Structures are given as C-alpha cells and as structure tokens.
Amino acid sequence: MEKITSKSNNLIKETAKLFTSRKARYENHQFALEGARLCFDAINSGYAPEMLFFTEELQSKYPAEIEKAVAASKRAALISSEVSAKLSETQTPQGVFAVCAMKPFAERAEQGKKYIALDNLQDPANLGAILRTAEALGIGGAILYNCCDAYNPKALRAAMGSSLRLPMIISDNLVRDITELKANGFSVFATVPDRDAQDITKISFPASSVCVIGNEGNGISDEVKAASGNLVTINMLGRAESLNASMAGAIAMWEMLR
Amino acid sequence: MEKITSKSNNLIKETAKLFTSRKARYENHQFALEGARLCFDAINSGYAPEMLFFTEELQSKYPAEIEKAVAASKRAALISSEVSAKLSETQTPQGVFAVCAMKPFAERAEQGKKYIALDNLQDPANLGAILRTAEALGIGGAILYNCCDAYNPKALRAAMGSSLRLPMIISDNLVRDITELKANGFSVFATVPDRDAQDITKISFPASSVCVIGNEGNGISDEVKAASGNLVTINMLGRAESLNASMAGAIAMWEMLR
C-alpha cells in the first residue's frame, strides 16, 4: 500500500483543490468526499473512486469497509494524520477521503416524472438538504439553474449521499428550458410567497410536472415566473418569513407527490 | 460608553461561558446571542438584553440598529476586535453579542392549539430548524423532552430567532405529560417509519393535538409510542432513510395545519 506523509505531495494538493475550488472540480470532472459515511455511501452507490485516502486509525476502526473501498477504488493510499488534517474541512477529521469522477449530468427530464427546479439557490446547505429530501420523497430529479455547486463539500455533506444518486440536470437558460419542458407536456409551477397565487394544497400535480423554488432572498425571477405560467403558494398560519428555502422545497415536493 | 479591550475581563469570560456551557446558561437563566440578525431580532421581539457588546466597526455599519439596541439594553459596552474574536463562534465575527435572560418556559399546552413534541432530539441544527419551521407554519409551541439545549448557539442560529418567540415547554417525563395531555382532551400522534401505521395524509388532526418526532437515529421510544396511542407515518415513494429529522418534522407539522 502506497503511503503519503507529506502535505506537499502533489496528489494531496490536487485533492485539496477539489474541496475548495469549483473551477478545479469542473476542469477535472472530479469531486472529493470526506468522512466514513459519505465515502462508503459513494462506493455502495456504485462509484469507483479514482483515489482513496485513509489513516491507519480509520482503517482499524472500519476494517471491512476499508477492504471493500480499496477493492472498489482505482488507487488507494495510507495517509498520516497531518495529511488528513490538511485535506479535512473539519476540526476533528475522521481520516477518510475519496476522489470520484463526476457522473454525466442528465440531459433532460423524463416524461411521467416530477422534478424540482432551483432558480439561483445560493446556500450549499439548502441545496444539499433539498437534494436529500428529493431523494427521500421520490422526486425524479433536480434541475439546477445558476445555483451554488452541488459538488461543494458543504452541499455534499448536507445531501448525505443523495446528490450521488439523484439525477441532476444543469440548466444554463431556465426560461428556455421551462418553455421546452412545457412543449414536451410538462406542467410547470413557480412557488411564490403571494396570497393571490393558487394554494398548493388545491393543485393536483400531473404525472409530468416541475415545481420551481427560488433564491433564498429574492425568490424566483420575473422571467421564470412568466415562463412557468402557474404561480403556486404555500399558505401558512404563522410567520411565513421564517420558512427557509429547504423547508419550502420539502413542502412543495411533498405536495407534488402526496 | 464602557469599553472592554481585555479578553480576560470577567464579563467577557462569563459571556463566553454562556455560549459554551449549558450548565452556565441554566445556573444564570441567561443565554448569549451572536450576530446582527439574531441580536437585533431579539430586541425587535421584545427582549431587553442584560448586556450588549459591539465593536466600533459594527456600530458604523448599523448605527440606527445599535442606537435602538443600546436603548433597549440594561448595559452596553464597546469591545475591541480581539474581544469580539474571543466571544465569537465564527471565523469572521460580525462584532455584536447580547446576553439575555431566559423567558420562563410555558407551563402547559393550550387547548385548541397544535404542538410538536420532540423526544430525544440531539442535533442542535435539527432542533433549531424545527422551531423555525414551527413558527412559520403556525404551530402553538414545542414540547422538548431530553433534547439538546434550545439555547445552544447552533440551535439559536438554526432557529433564526424563532426560539425567542415560539412557546417552549420542557418535559422531564414525556410519558406522564402525554398521558396528562390526553386526559385534557389532546390527541397525540407518534410519527414512526412503519408502513403499518396510519398514513399521515389520511388523518384529520383535531384542534387540540400533538405530533411526536423522535431521535435522529432511534426514533420514538416504545414507552412514548404506547402512551401516544396513535401511530402515524409519512409514506414516501423514495429512499425513506434519506429524510432527516427536521424535514420529517416539517412535513408532520405541515400536515397538522394543512
């Protein structure tokens, strides 16, 4: 087994960049994962890591999982605790890291499925939480327009592995893509904080449908609202401004699939 | 205006303890808040801080809010950026902190209202998120049994001020309290991941009702399930194990009030 004890090792420096730089991720079509749950979950979800790094301490804690992970990985290396600390985003690193190739994004939404579209979502924790809930509830996939990166370590952590399995579609023009979805028989609903919009509990969502969730502060852009055509709202008895984007997303997805 | 430039000032040391020690919070019946949004929100929600600390930089950024906050506080002090860094839980402190007296917890649930009861919830971010969503949706209050502390800084941050307004009831015996609630006309529902339980979408929740959400890993204890009597479940098409406790709580509360 290869051993890496230097923080200035090139592989370690490149892996550290995958954690911190979106540019590095998309140039290499790779992302990095940290922690036992995320790394082992990726392998159980069919990923074959390009690189697996782990400390002896981690190996003695999870011997069977590490054996399986090493077998699934193209290359593996033992790392010192200094190297683990260098790679880690946490104060108490668990000591396991994986570099994986990004799966191709999905090309288009499939007929007969329900999608969530995210317009300009900026908080990685919100994005990850929505992807996680989407997978739990059985959403067909997520359409991401102008959002923070789903492969950002905070987003990966909040998604708890769901981003590795849920189909994701990257949109570079949400108005155009919504228009195309509608031409292909999808109903599109923009969720807005507006009492004049249709009550989301009164809608029966067709088999092929999309719900759009907007930016944390500014909501959905006017152009996207106009393209969607249907405005829906989550009516609340309480202090509506307290509902955060990931909770609004959870309720919207729940209503789509209820 | 009093000025504090020493990190070993007693007031600063005591305030730091309120951030880190639950014991210190409950011995003093005080908690500490950090950040412009939380501190100003507390004042707008009627709190009169025992102490307000802020840097000159923060004051020049929010002069009107600081004037109002100083007027509302019993005592206020300018602090140096070193003192701000000592108090802060973040790497880039905003430079404003408040010490507030805890409001008394609510004694009991009010008739005609809907409550969420949390059995052994351990993650402060989950607790805060549930309190925040509860306030948004219009829940009457939260019953906390054997949970992490709602005045933990992580919980306060996730709740975004909701914990300062939502009535909270502390239970030291949830089985006894559920039995008493039922004797007082409340219907109590335990949410469980069990296909044999009643589908939560098929229940019409009475005006006086309580939904219990369980621990992140172990769910609701058998004793609490038995005391509740009604078992309800959130049926999902997807990978149910991906639904986290705060999202499950959001969906349960949404269904109670839908």
PDB file of C-alpha atoms in Angstrom, chain B residues 57-201:
ATOM      1  CA  GLU B  57     -16.805  48.648  13.105  1.00  0.00           C
ATOM      2  CA  LEU B  58     -20.200  47.024  13.670  1.00  0.00           C
ATOM      3  CA  GLN B  59     -21.572  50.295  15.066  1.00  0.00           C
ATOM      4  CA  SER B  60     -20.502  52.221  11.971  1.00  0.00           C
ATOM      5  CA  LYS B  61     -22.207  49.593   9.806  1.00  0.00           C
ATOM      6  CA  TYR B  62     -25.518  49.571  11.727  1.00  0.00           C
ATOM      7  CA  PRO B  63     -25.707  52.953  13.571  1.00  0.00           C
ATOM      8  CA  ALA B  64     -29.520  53.107  13.838  1.00  0.00           C
ATOM      9  CA  GLU B  65     -29.893  49.489  14.953  1.00  0.00           C
ATOM     10  CA  ILE B  66     -27.141  49.898  17.555  1.00  0.00           C
ATOM     11  CA  GLU B  67     -28.748  53.064  18.926  1.00  0.00           C
ATOM     12  CA  LYS B  68     -32.018  51.194  19.351  1.00  0.00           C
ATOM     13  CA  ALA B  69     -30.238  48.153  20.806  1.00  0.00           C
ATOM     14  CA  VAL B  70     -28.286  50.240  23.348  1.00  0.00           C
ATOM     15  CA  ALA B  71     -31.511  51.951  24.433  1.00  0.00           C
ATOM     16  CA  ALA B  72     -33.195  48.556  24.893  1.00  0.00           C
ATOM     17  CA  SER B  73     -30.291  47.020  26.830  1.00  0.00           C
ATOM     18  CA  LYS B  74     -29.629  47.278  30.567  1.00  0.00           C
ATOM     19  CA  ARG B  75     -25.912  47.726  29.970  1.00  0.00           C
ATOM     20  CA  ALA B  76     -23.777  48.109  26.856  1.00  0.00           C
ATOM     21  CA  ALA B  77     -20.071  48.103  26.082  1.00  0.00           C
ATOM     22  CA  LEU B  78     -17.811  48.733  23.139  1.00  0.00           C
ATOM     23  CA  ILE B  79     -15.401  45.844  22.616  1.00  0.00           C
ATOM     24  CA  SER B  80     -12.136  45.505  20.717  1.00  0.00           C
ATOM     25  CA  SER B  81     -11.887  43.143  17.756  1.00  0.00           C
ATOM     26  CA  GLU B  82      -9.749  40.800  19.919  1.00  0.00           C
ATOM     27  CA  VAL B  83     -12.555  40.552  22.471  1.00  0.00           C
ATOM     28  CA  SER B  84     -15.045  40.019  19.631  1.00  0.00           C
ATOM     29  CA  ALA B  85     -12.896  37.169  18.275  1.00  0.00           C
ATOM     30  CA  LYS B  86     -12.736  35.635  21.772  1.00  0.00           C
ATOM     31  CA  LEU B  87     -16.547  35.621  22.118  1.00  0.00           C
ATOM     32  CA  SER B  88     -17.279  34.548  18.567  1.00  0.00           C
ATOM     33  CA  GLU B  89     -18.086  31.058  17.373  1.00  0.00           C
ATOM     34  CA  THR B  90     -17.323  32.016  13.761  1.00  0.00           C
ATOM     35  CA  GLN B  91     -14.096  32.718  11.901  1.00  0.00           C
ATOM     36  CA  THR B  92     -15.264  36.134  10.718  1.00  0.00           C
ATOM     37  CA  PRO B  93     -17.226  37.622  13.631  1.00  0.00           C
ATOM     38  CA  GLN B  94     -19.708  40.392  12.837  1.00  0.00           C
ATOM     39  CA  GLY B  95     -18.903  42.035  16.161  1.00  0.00           C
ATOM     40  CA  VAL B  96     -22.185  42.113  18.094  1.00  0.00           C
ATOM     41  CA  PHE B  97     -23.254  39.956  21.034  1.00  0.00           C
ATOM     42  CA  ALA B  98     -26.137  40.085  23.503  1.00  0.00           C
ATOM     43  CA  VAL B  99     -26.758  38.382  26.829  1.00  0.00           C
ATOM     44  CA  CYS B 100     -30.458  37.865  27.545  1.00  0.00           C
ATOM     45  CA  ALA B 101     -32.446  36.464  30.433  1.00  0.00           C
ATOM     46  CA  MET B 102     -34.332  33.288  29.537  1.00  0.00           C
ATOM     47  CA  LYS B 103     -38.073  33.736  29.414  1.00  0.00           C
ATOM     48  CA  PRO B 104     -39.883  31.271  31.631  1.00  0.00           C
ATOM     49  CA  PHE B 105     -40.798  28.116  29.749  1.00  0.00           C
ATOM     50  CA  ALA B 106     -44.518  27.626  29.121  1.00  0.00           C
ATOM     51  CA  GLU B 107     -46.224  25.578  31.837  1.00  0.00           C
ATOM     52  CA  ARG B 108     -48.603  23.605  29.664  1.00  0.00           C
ATOM     53  CA  ALA B 109     -50.097  23.258  26.189  1.00  0.00           C
ATOM     54  CA  GLU B 110     -53.100  25.486  25.478  1.00  0.00           C
ATOM     55  CA  GLN B 111     -56.414  23.966  24.412  1.00  0.00           C
ATOM     56  CA  GLY B 112     -57.258  24.478  20.746  1.00  0.00           C
ATOM     57  CA  LYS B 113     -53.641  24.573  19.625  1.00  0.00           C
ATOM     58  CA  LYS B 114     -51.373  22.164  17.816  1.00  0.00           C
ATOM     59  CA  TYR B 115     -47.996  21.196  19.276  1.00  0.00           C
ATOM     60  CA  ILE B 116     -44.900  19.375  18.181  1.00  0.00           C
ATOM     61  CA  ALA B 117     -43.211  17.184  20.808  1.00  0.00           C
ATOM     62  CA  LEU B 118     -39.572  16.239  20.370  1.00  0.00           C
ATOM     63  CA  ASP B 119     -38.436  13.021  22.015  1.00  0.00           C
ATOM     64  CA  ASN B 120     -34.667  12.985  22.492  1.00  0.00           C
ATOM     65  CA  LEU B 121     -33.679  15.146  19.518  1.00  0.00           C
ATOM     66  CA  GLN B 122     -29.900  15.521  19.752  1.00  0.00           C
ATOM     67  CA  ASP B 123     -28.746  17.697  16.846  1.00  0.00           C
ATOM     68  CA  PRO B 124     -28.963  21.440  17.633  1.00  0.00           C
ATOM     69  CA  ALA B 125     -29.266  22.279  13.913  1.00  0.00           C
ATOM     70  CA  ASN B 126     -32.288  19.957  13.626  1.00  0.00           C
ATOM     71  CA  LEU B 127     -33.858  21.378  16.775  1.00  0.00           C
ATOM     72  CA  GLY B 128     -33.370  24.955  15.567  1.00  0.00           C
ATOM     73  CA  ALA B 129     -34.722  24.154  12.096  1.00  0.00           C
ATOM     74  CA  ILE B 130     -37.842  22.539  13.582  1.00  0.00           C
ATOM     75  CA  LEU B 131     -38.511  25.524  15.874  1.00  0.00           C
ATOM     76  CA  ARG B 132     -38.084  27.874  12.892  1.00  0.00           C
ATOM     77  CA  THR B 133     -40.495  25.889  10.710  1.00  0.00           C
ATOM     78  CA  ALA B 134     -42.947  25.540  13.605  1.00  0.00           C
ATOM     79  CA  GLU B 135     -43.175  29.303  13.912  1.00  0.00           C
ATOM     80  CA  ALA B 136     -43.559  29.738  10.138  1.00  0.00           C
ATOM     81  CA  LEU B 137     -46.387  27.222   9.889  1.00  0.00           C
ATOM     82  CA  GLY B 138     -48.201  28.493  12.991  1.00  0.00           C
ATOM     83  CA  ILE B 139     -47.629  25.674  15.482  1.00  0.00           C
ATOM     84  CA  GLY B 140     -48.724  26.561  19.051  1.00  0.00           C
ATOM     85  CA  GLY B 141     -45.440  25.521  20.632  1.00  0.00           C
ATOM     86  CA  ALA B 142     -42.829  22.832  21.084  1.00  0.00           C
ATOM     87  CA  ILE B 143     -42.614  20.276  23.886  1.00  0.00           C
ATOM     88  CA  LEU B 144     -38.979  19.292  24.435  1.00  0.00           C
ATOM     89  CA  TYR B 145     -38.089  16.056  26.177  1.00  0.00           C
ATOM     90  CA  ASN B 146     -34.476  15.048  26.709  1.00  0.00           C
ATOM     91  CA  CYS B 147     -33.350  17.175  23.751  1.00  0.00           C
ATOM     92  CA  CYS B 148     -30.205  19.180  23.145  1.00  0.00           C
ATOM     93  CA  ASP B 149     -30.480  22.706  24.536  1.00  0.00           C
ATOM     94  CA  ALA B 150     -32.587  25.180  22.554  1.00  0.00           C
ATOM     95  CA  TYR B 151     -30.229  27.920  23.838  1.00  0.00           C
ATOM     96  CA  ASN B 152     -27.156  26.191  22.402  1.00  0.00           C
ATOM     97  CA  PRO B 153     -25.622  28.693  19.906  1.00  0.00           C
ATOM     98  CA  LYS B 154     -26.015  26.277  16.974  1.00  0.00           C
ATOM     99  CA  ALA B 155     -29.685  25.750  17.793  1.00  0.00           C
ATOM    100  CA  LEU B 156     -30.252  29.501  18.195  1.00  0.00           C
ATOM    101  CA  ARG B 157     -28.599  30.147  14.829  1.00  0.00           C
ATOM    102  CA  ALA B 158     -30.636  27.470  13.023  1.00  0.00           C
ATOM    103  CA  ALA B 159     -33.845  28.776  14.610  1.00  0.00           C
ATOM    104  CA  MET B 160     -33.083  32.304  13.355  1.00  0.00           C
ATOM    105  CA  GLY B 161     -34.909  33.908  16.257  1.00  0.00           C
ATOM    106  CA  SER B 162     -37.913  31.599  16.317  1.00  0.00           C
ATOM    107  CA  SER B 163     -36.844  30.062  19.643  1.00  0.00           C
ATOM    108  CA  LEU B 164     -37.157  33.543  21.167  1.00  0.00           C
ATOM    109  CA  ARG B 165     -40.848  33.720  20.248  1.00  0.00           C
ATOM    110  CA  LEU B 166     -42.273  30.204  19.982  1.00  0.00           C
ATOM    111  CA  PRO B 167     -43.630  28.894  23.306  1.00  0.00           C
ATOM    112  CA  MET B 168     -41.462  26.041  24.558  1.00  0.00           C
ATOM    113  CA  ILE B 169     -42.446  23.524  27.213  1.00  0.00           C
ATOM    114  CA  ILE B 170     -39.744  21.430  28.896  1.00  0.00           C
ATOM    115  CA  SER B 171     -40.905  17.930  29.788  1.00  0.00           C
ATOM    116  CA  ASP B 172     -38.994  15.845  32.279  1.00  0.00           C
ATOM    117  CA  ASN B 173     -41.293  12.863  31.773  1.00  0.00           C
ATOM    118  CA  LEU B 174     -42.858  12.624  28.331  1.00  0.00           C
ATOM    119  CA  VAL B 175     -44.946   9.528  29.073  1.00  0.00           C
ATOM    120  CA  ARG B 176     -46.555  11.254  32.081  1.00  0.00           C
ATOM    121  CA  ASP B 177     -47.047  14.502  30.145  1.00  0.00           C
ATOM    122  CA  ILE B 178     -48.622  12.737  27.145  1.00  0.00           C
ATOM    123  CA  THR B 179     -50.981  10.895  29.492  1.00  0.00           C
ATOM    124  CA  GLU B 180     -51.956  14.225  31.067  1.00  0.00           C
ATOM    125  CA  LEU B 181     -52.403  15.899  27.644  1.00  0.00           C
ATOM    126  CA  LYS B 182     -54.735  13.097  26.588  1.00  0.00           C
ATOM    127  CA  ALA B 183     -56.712  13.441  29.827  1.00  0.00           C
ATOM    128  CA  ASN B 184     -57.085  17.145  28.933  1.00  0.00           C
ATOM    129  CA  GLY B 185     -58.562  16.382  25.505  1.00  0.00           C
ATOM    130  CA  PHE B 186     -55.466  16.417  23.306  1.00  0.00           C
ATOM    131  CA  SER B 187     -54.999  13.805  20.606  1.00  0.00           C
ATOM    132  CA  VAL B 188     -51.393  12.601  20.495  1.00  0.00           C
ATOM    133  CA  PHE B 189     -49.757  11.100  17.387  1.00  0.00           C
ATOM    134  CA  ALA B 190     -46.347   9.415  17.332  1.00  0.00           C
ATOM    135  CA  THR B 191     -44.630   9.598  13.914  1.00  0.00           C
ATOM    136  CA  VAL B 192     -42.925   6.317  13.057  1.00  0.00           C
ATOM    137  CA  PRO B 193     -41.241   4.860   9.952  1.00  0.00           C
ATOM    138  CA  ASP B 194     -43.679   1.982   9.740  1.00  0.00           C
ATOM    139  CA  ARG B 195     -45.925   1.117   6.786  1.00  0.00           C
ATOM    140  CA  ASP B 196     -48.500  -0.380   9.171  1.00  0.00           C
ATOM    141  CA  ALA B 197     -49.054   2.927  10.948  1.00  0.00           C
ATOM    142  CA  GLN B 198     -51.823   5.291   9.776  1.00  0.00           C
ATOM    143  CA  ASP B 199     -50.981   7.369   6.705  1.00  0.00           C
ATOM    144  CA  ILE B 200     -50.472  10.940   7.964  1.00  0.00           C
ATOM    145  CA  THR B 201     -52.310  12.323   4.902  1.00  0.00           C
TER     146      THR B 201
END
